[in-house]
Amino acid sequence: MRLSTADFYARSLASMQRRESLIAQVQHQLGNGLKLENPVDDPAGAANVSRFNAALAAGASFDATINRANAAMAAEEGALISVGDVLQRVRELTLQGVSSTQSVHSRTGIVAEVLALRGQLLAIANSRGADGEHLFAGYSVDTPPFTQAAGTVTYVGDAGQRTLEIGPGNRVAIADAGSTVFAGARAGNGDFLTTAGAANAGTLLVGSTALSGSLVPDDYTVTFTVAPSGAMSYAVTGVTSGPVASGSFNPGASVVFNGVTLATAGVPADGDTLSVRPAGRQDVFSVMTEIASALALPDGTPQAVAGQANRLNRALEALDQQMAHVQTVRADIGWRMKAAEVAADASAGATLQIQKALSDVQDLDYAEASTRLAKNLTGLQAVQETFSRLSNLSLFNYLR
């Protein structure tokens, strides 16, 4: 095939320009580290890059949410640790106050400290997190959840439990309503509540109370009778059940009926009563108020001492329930924080996989690019040398 001089020059120029373009492309890629910069070059790859970037953005959003959830739960956990410390101190003071070595005067200082701790507990219940939201207000985060009037603390928040989505379809609670934390514990021993009659004239004390078997729910009254001979007996009557149990009574004996066991001490007077009813919910502030009120009672007679001891024993039972309830809430927070940790680990693993996939599509393989650059430089050099040699050939050179 004959090739004119013009065609030879045009083809040589086109070949050199193509090589130079490839060299410039590789050099540009080596400069920015990307093999896919223009979507036109690889539409399918560009679509994958867009999809991977969207997935990374979603992951980053979930990571930020996880951090926010952890901060909120850590703030609640810290507040509940303080609550536990306050309640533990109140328990120590109550045990001091119930001791027979205390006097009305010495108990005055204990009462003052209990009331101060009650105020401290109220401040904790109305505390805010780092984001400025009230920790225990439910959804009403801009309003203090607890108010106090005439010595009575009232919850004015709502029962909502705020949650955050820490992963696709994975929500975790980040706070607990104050009604759950500070008013969610059972009264009494957690199963039933025992109260000594206000008009009791003896020295009957109710010590520990316990559930024996299954409790038959009812409002019971235990009435003690003392005969002229000194013989003592008791009778148990339920509002619904009617007469339940009766028998002779010896001081220090336990009274047992329908799943209820009451350990006693002291001696009842004729007509003294005990009431037993199923435990409802009781807020921690009323428990502390009861402790302060019981500690302030006069104790000038054996009957007054027994009345005070009965109230303090029952208050200690209720306080123990409050402390156990706080620990339960803390344990639940611990599980939620663990769930957030698992979500964070899963998000980190997914992010690494997506970043690798994105790198495979978008990032430059420097070894392969360097090889292509060397190949194209060699090709350009070969084209240039070929052009130089062939362009110098002529019939005159051949005749020489």
XYZ file of C-alpha atoms in Angstrom:
400
model
C 0.000 0.000 0.000
C 1.372 3.361 -0.984
C 1.525 5.969 1.774
C 1.871 9.601 0.896
C 4.173 11.883 2.792
C 1.165 13.844 4.137
C -0.478 10.663 5.431
C 2.751 9.557 7.059
C 3.101 12.852 8.872
C -0.552 12.877 9.967
C -0.442 9.330 11.283
C 2.815 9.903 13.114
C 1.476 13.066 14.695
C -1.731 11.337 15.785
C 0.217 8.456 17.337
C 2.482 10.822 19.264
C -0.464 12.922 20.463
C -2.306 9.787 21.660
C 0.762 8.667 23.594
C 1.256 12.130 25.069
C -2.422 12.209 26.114
C -2.072 8.838 27.859
C 1.108 10.035 29.585
C -0.600 13.234 30.734
C -3.556 11.207 32.045
C -1.323 8.882 34.054
C 0.736 11.777 35.383
C -2.468 13.519 36.492
C -3.649 10.343 38.213
C -0.317 10.002 39.974
C -0.655 13.593 41.120
C -4.105 13.277 42.743
C -4.087 9.562 43.591
C -7.377 8.872 41.812
C -7.950 6.562 38.904
C -11.603 7.620 38.576
C -12.095 11.353 38.535
C -14.427 11.956 35.637
C -17.705 9.981 35.725
C -17.707 9.897 31.930
C -14.623 7.684 32.009
C -16.440 4.919 33.939
C -20.187 5.482 34.503
C -20.634 2.191 36.394
C -17.665 2.935 38.634
C -18.924 6.472 39.215
C -22.304 5.090 40.297
C -20.549 2.786 42.779
C -18.513 5.712 44.122
C -21.707 7.702 44.655
C -23.337 4.748 46.416
C -20.315 4.128 48.634
C -20.047 7.812 49.592
C -23.732 7.860 50.531
C -23.210 4.783 52.706
C -20.202 6.421 54.406
C -22.241 9.572 55.087
C -25.028 7.487 56.621
C -22.470 5.639 58.750
C -20.967 8.916 59.942
C -24.432 10.131 60.878
C -25.068 6.969 62.909
C -21.645 7.344 64.561
C -22.571 10.859 65.658
C -25.872 9.558 67.007
C -24.082 6.793 68.910
C -21.781 9.388 70.490
C -24.805 11.450 71.497
C -26.517 8.374 72.942
C -23.417 7.418 74.910
C -23.110 10.948 76.294
C -26.755 10.958 77.406
C -26.530 7.513 79.013
C -23.241 8.369 80.715
C -24.846 11.509 82.154
C -27.771 9.487 83.534
C -25.403 6.849 84.878
C -23.384 9.536 86.665
C -26.541 11.033 88.159
C -27.711 7.630 89.402
C -24.335 6.989 91.016
C -24.882 10.203 92.977
C -28.428 9.074 93.831
C -27.035 5.802 95.178
C -24.481 7.678 97.295
C -27.218 9.899 98.754
C -29.461 6.955 99.596
C -26.588 5.026 101.130
C -25.832 7.979 103.406
C -29.509 8.261 104.373
C -29.509 4.569 105.254
C -26.474 5.025 107.499
C -28.151 7.945 109.237
C -31.382 5.992 109.706
C -29.513 3.115 111.308
C -27.835 5.606 113.623
C -31.164 7.167 114.487
C -32.909 3.900 115.278
C -30.239 3.037 117.854
C -31.367 3.191 121.471
C -28.238 5.188 122.302
C -29.638 8.224 120.465
C -31.664 10.964 122.141
C -34.189 13.422 120.761
C -31.464 16.085 120.804
C -28.876 13.939 118.957
C -31.462 12.932 116.390
C -32.077 16.586 115.555
C -28.762 16.765 113.715
C -29.554 13.523 111.885
C -32.929 14.916 110.793
C -31.260 18.064 109.466
C -28.808 16.020 107.400
C -31.552 13.751 106.029
C -33.545 16.795 104.907
C -30.420 18.311 103.340
C -29.812 15.070 101.473
C -33.416 15.134 100.310
C -32.765 18.576 98.821
C -29.604 17.256 97.187
C -31.578 14.378 95.707
C -34.145 16.814 94.301
C -31.334 18.766 92.631
C -30.028 15.557 91.042
C -33.525 14.664 89.837
C -33.724 18.073 88.122
C -30.193 17.957 86.703
C -29.335 18.510 83.044
C -27.049 16.720 80.633
C -24.230 18.265 78.613
C -26.769 19.188 75.930
C -28.742 21.282 78.419
C -31.729 18.914 78.490
C -33.190 17.682 81.776
C -32.143 14.078 82.273
C -35.306 12.741 83.903
C -38.074 14.810 82.280
C -39.230 12.322 79.656
C -39.951 14.284 76.477
C -40.423 17.579 78.369
C -36.688 18.235 78.441
C -36.922 22.022 78.744
C -38.855 21.992 82.042
C -37.604 20.832 85.464
C -39.388 17.521 86.009
C -39.823 17.827 89.794
C -41.393 20.625 91.782
C -41.709 21.069 95.544
C -44.538 22.747 97.409
C -45.302 22.556 101.126
C -42.644 19.902 101.555
C -44.162 17.602 98.929
C -42.219 16.754 95.778
C -44.313 16.229 92.635
C -43.286 14.900 89.241
C -44.495 17.197 86.450
C -42.640 15.627 83.533
C -44.105 12.928 81.312
C -43.620 9.177 81.129
C -41.863 9.224 77.753
C -38.578 7.415 77.245
C -36.413 9.177 74.692
C -34.690 6.982 72.100
C -32.184 7.406 69.283
C -31.597 5.314 66.185
C -28.004 4.081 66.411
C -28.189 1.863 63.342
C -30.632 0.874 60.614
C -33.753 -0.202 62.523
C -31.816 -0.214 65.820
C -33.109 2.198 68.452
C -31.826 2.526 72.023
C -33.341 4.354 74.989
C -31.068 7.191 76.099
C -32.956 8.371 79.194
C -35.523 7.292 81.771
C -38.469 9.337 82.976
C -38.279 10.616 86.539
C -41.500 8.786 87.368
C -39.701 5.533 86.559
C -36.456 6.294 88.382
C -37.646 8.153 91.480
C -41.178 6.794 91.871
C -40.922 3.335 90.365
C -39.876 1.302 93.411
C -42.278 -0.836 95.382
C -43.240 0.228 98.887
C -42.678 -1.876 101.983
C -40.539 -4.930 101.386
C -41.462 -4.943 97.709
C -44.305 -7.428 98.165
C -46.387 -6.005 100.977
C -46.455 -3.040 103.330
C -46.854 -3.408 107.090
C -47.989 -0.575 109.362
C -48.421 -0.539 113.147
C -51.665 1.016 114.369
C -51.333 4.678 115.336
C -53.268 4.049 118.557
C -51.208 1.045 119.685
C -50.554 1.183 123.417
C -48.097 -1.704 123.768
C -44.469 -2.130 122.864
C -45.004 -4.505 119.924
C -42.269 -4.201 117.315
C -42.329 -5.582 113.801
C -38.828 -6.444 112.715
C -38.133 -8.118 109.414
C -40.975 -8.999 107.068
C -40.815 -11.595 104.339
C -42.828 -13.389 101.731
C -43.411 -17.070 102.521
C -44.874 -18.867 99.550
C -47.377 -16.972 97.425
C -48.971 -13.796 98.699
C -52.762 -13.722 98.665
C -53.441 -10.052 97.881
C -55.794 -8.360 100.329
C -55.862 -5.620 102.944
C -55.343 -7.460 106.215
C -55.684 -6.380 109.823
C -53.920 -8.297 112.585
C -55.628 -7.654 115.938
C -54.050 -8.673 119.229
C -56.075 -9.568 122.295
C -54.761 -9.755 125.853
C -57.002 -11.601 128.323
C -57.209 -10.574 132.007
C -55.076 -13.641 132.704
C -52.343 -12.225 130.467
C -52.836 -14.805 127.724
C -52.329 -13.251 124.303
C -53.863 -14.165 120.969
C -54.150 -12.716 117.502
C -56.677 -12.791 114.680
C -56.142 -11.899 111.021
C -59.024 -10.550 108.943
C -58.939 -9.567 105.268
C -61.228 -6.992 103.704
C -62.033 -9.474 100.951
C -60.961 -12.755 102.525
C -62.682 -12.306 105.878
C -61.196 -14.250 108.824
C -57.899 -15.738 107.700
C -55.944 -16.944 110.721
C -55.970 -16.836 114.499
C -54.191 -18.396 117.427
C -52.312 -17.826 120.608
C -49.431 -15.365 120.554
C -46.190 -15.399 122.466
C -43.962 -12.276 122.529
C -41.185 -12.631 119.965
C -43.124 -15.132 117.842
C -43.670 -14.617 114.128
C -47.138 -14.114 112.684
C -47.617 -16.117 109.479
C -50.626 -16.110 107.128
C -51.428 -16.155 103.387
C -47.776 -15.821 102.348
C -46.969 -13.130 104.934
C -44.369 -13.585 107.679
C -43.954 -10.887 110.322
C -41.114 -11.193 112.839
C -42.060 -9.486 116.091
C -40.562 -8.330 119.371
C -42.029 -6.612 122.409
C -45.454 -7.074 123.937
C -48.734 -5.924 122.394
C -51.500 -4.306 124.421
C -55.064 -5.429 124.153
C -56.518 -4.119 120.886
C -53.181 -3.271 119.217
C -53.246 -3.787 115.482
C -51.041 -4.242 112.447
C -52.161 -3.621 108.886
C -50.733 -5.494 105.911
C -51.537 -4.643 102.322
C -49.965 -5.336 98.896
C -47.119 -2.992 98.059
C -47.804 -0.240 95.557
C -45.332 2.236 94.115
C -43.687 4.814 96.357
C -41.481 7.753 95.463
C -38.101 8.130 97.105
C -38.808 11.645 98.393
C -41.748 10.477 100.509
C -39.537 7.734 101.948
C -36.952 10.292 103.009
C -39.681 12.535 104.412
C -40.991 9.622 106.468
C -37.498 8.916 107.802
C -37.042 12.531 108.875
C -40.510 12.606 110.467
C -39.946 9.348 112.351
C -36.548 10.476 113.617
C -38.120 13.660 114.986
C -40.697 11.785 117.104
C -40.446 11.998 120.909
C -39.254 8.834 122.623
C -40.023 9.488 126.274
C -41.978 6.288 126.877
C -41.534 2.628 125.887
C -44.628 2.930 123.735
C -43.188 5.986 121.941
C -39.897 4.161 121.404
C -41.761 1.204 119.898
C -43.831 3.493 117.664
C -40.733 5.270 116.400
C -38.847 2.007 115.846
C -41.751 0.548 113.878
C -41.866 3.541 111.551
C -38.087 3.571 111.068
C -37.981 -0.199 110.425
C -40.615 0.148 107.724
C -38.851 3.201 106.293
C -35.616 1.213 106.100
C -37.450 -1.514 104.189
C -38.766 1.071 101.762
C -35.334 2.706 101.459
C -33.774 -0.656 100.601
C -36.357 -1.060 97.842
C -35.447 2.371 96.473
C -31.747 1.507 96.469
C -32.375 -1.815 94.745
C -34.561 -0.063 92.169
C -31.813 2.447 91.354
C -29.413 -0.446 90.845
C -31.912 -2.079 88.477
C -32.161 1.108 86.422
C -28.371 1.361 86.338
C -28.103 -2.236 85.153
C -30.546 -1.457 82.346
C -28.441 1.547 81.346
C -25.412 -0.729 81.307
C -27.105 -3.057 78.830
C -28.088 -0.096 76.669
C -24.531 1.241 76.699
C -23.336 -2.223 75.675
C -25.823 -2.194 72.799
C -24.437 1.178 71.694
C -20.900 -0.206 71.906
C -21.867 -3.170 69.725
C -23.515 -0.790 67.237
C -20.371 1.365 67.178
C -18.189 -1.681 66.491
C -20.526 -2.830 63.725
C -20.513 0.649 62.203
C -16.709 0.803 62.317
C -16.455 -2.592 60.603
C -18.943 -1.605 57.908
C -17.115 1.678 57.345
C -13.812 -0.122 56.809
C -15.413 -2.461 54.258
C -17.051 0.415 52.407
C -13.826 2.418 52.411
C -11.977 -0.561 50.963
C -14.597 -1.031 48.250
C -14.487 2.688 47.481
C -10.703 2.592 47.332
C -10.800 -0.343 44.911
C -13.063 1.621 42.581
C -11.658 5.123 42.972
C -8.109 5.081 44.283
C -5.083 4.682 42.084
C -2.853 1.618 42.078
C 0.492 3.410 42.015
C 2.478 0.372 40.893
C 0.132 -0.258 37.955
C 0.046 3.460 37.062
C 3.847 3.673 37.151
C 4.025 0.693 34.824
C 1.560 2.326 32.419
C 3.543 5.561 32.510
C 6.788 3.786 31.672
C 5.058 1.831 28.893
C 3.595 4.966 27.337
C 6.888 6.851 27.611
C 8.643 3.990 25.869
C 5.929 3.912 23.214
C 6.216 7.656 22.663
C 9.961 7.415 22.379
C 9.634 4.600 19.860
C 7.155 6.579 17.741
C 9.378 9.629 17.840
C 12.471 7.668 16.813
C 10.572 5.899 14.040
C 9.247 9.187 12.731
C 12.704 10.756 12.878
C 14.293 7.966 10.920
C 11.606 7.539 8.307
C 11.195 11.254 7.747
C 14.888 11.493 6.822
C 14.707 8.774 4.135
C 14.774 9.944 0.477
C 15.870 8.670 -2.925
C 18.911 10.869 -2.749
C 20.043 9.127 0.445
C 19.552 5.777 -1.252
C 21.602 6.834 -4.339
C 24.470 7.931 -2.135
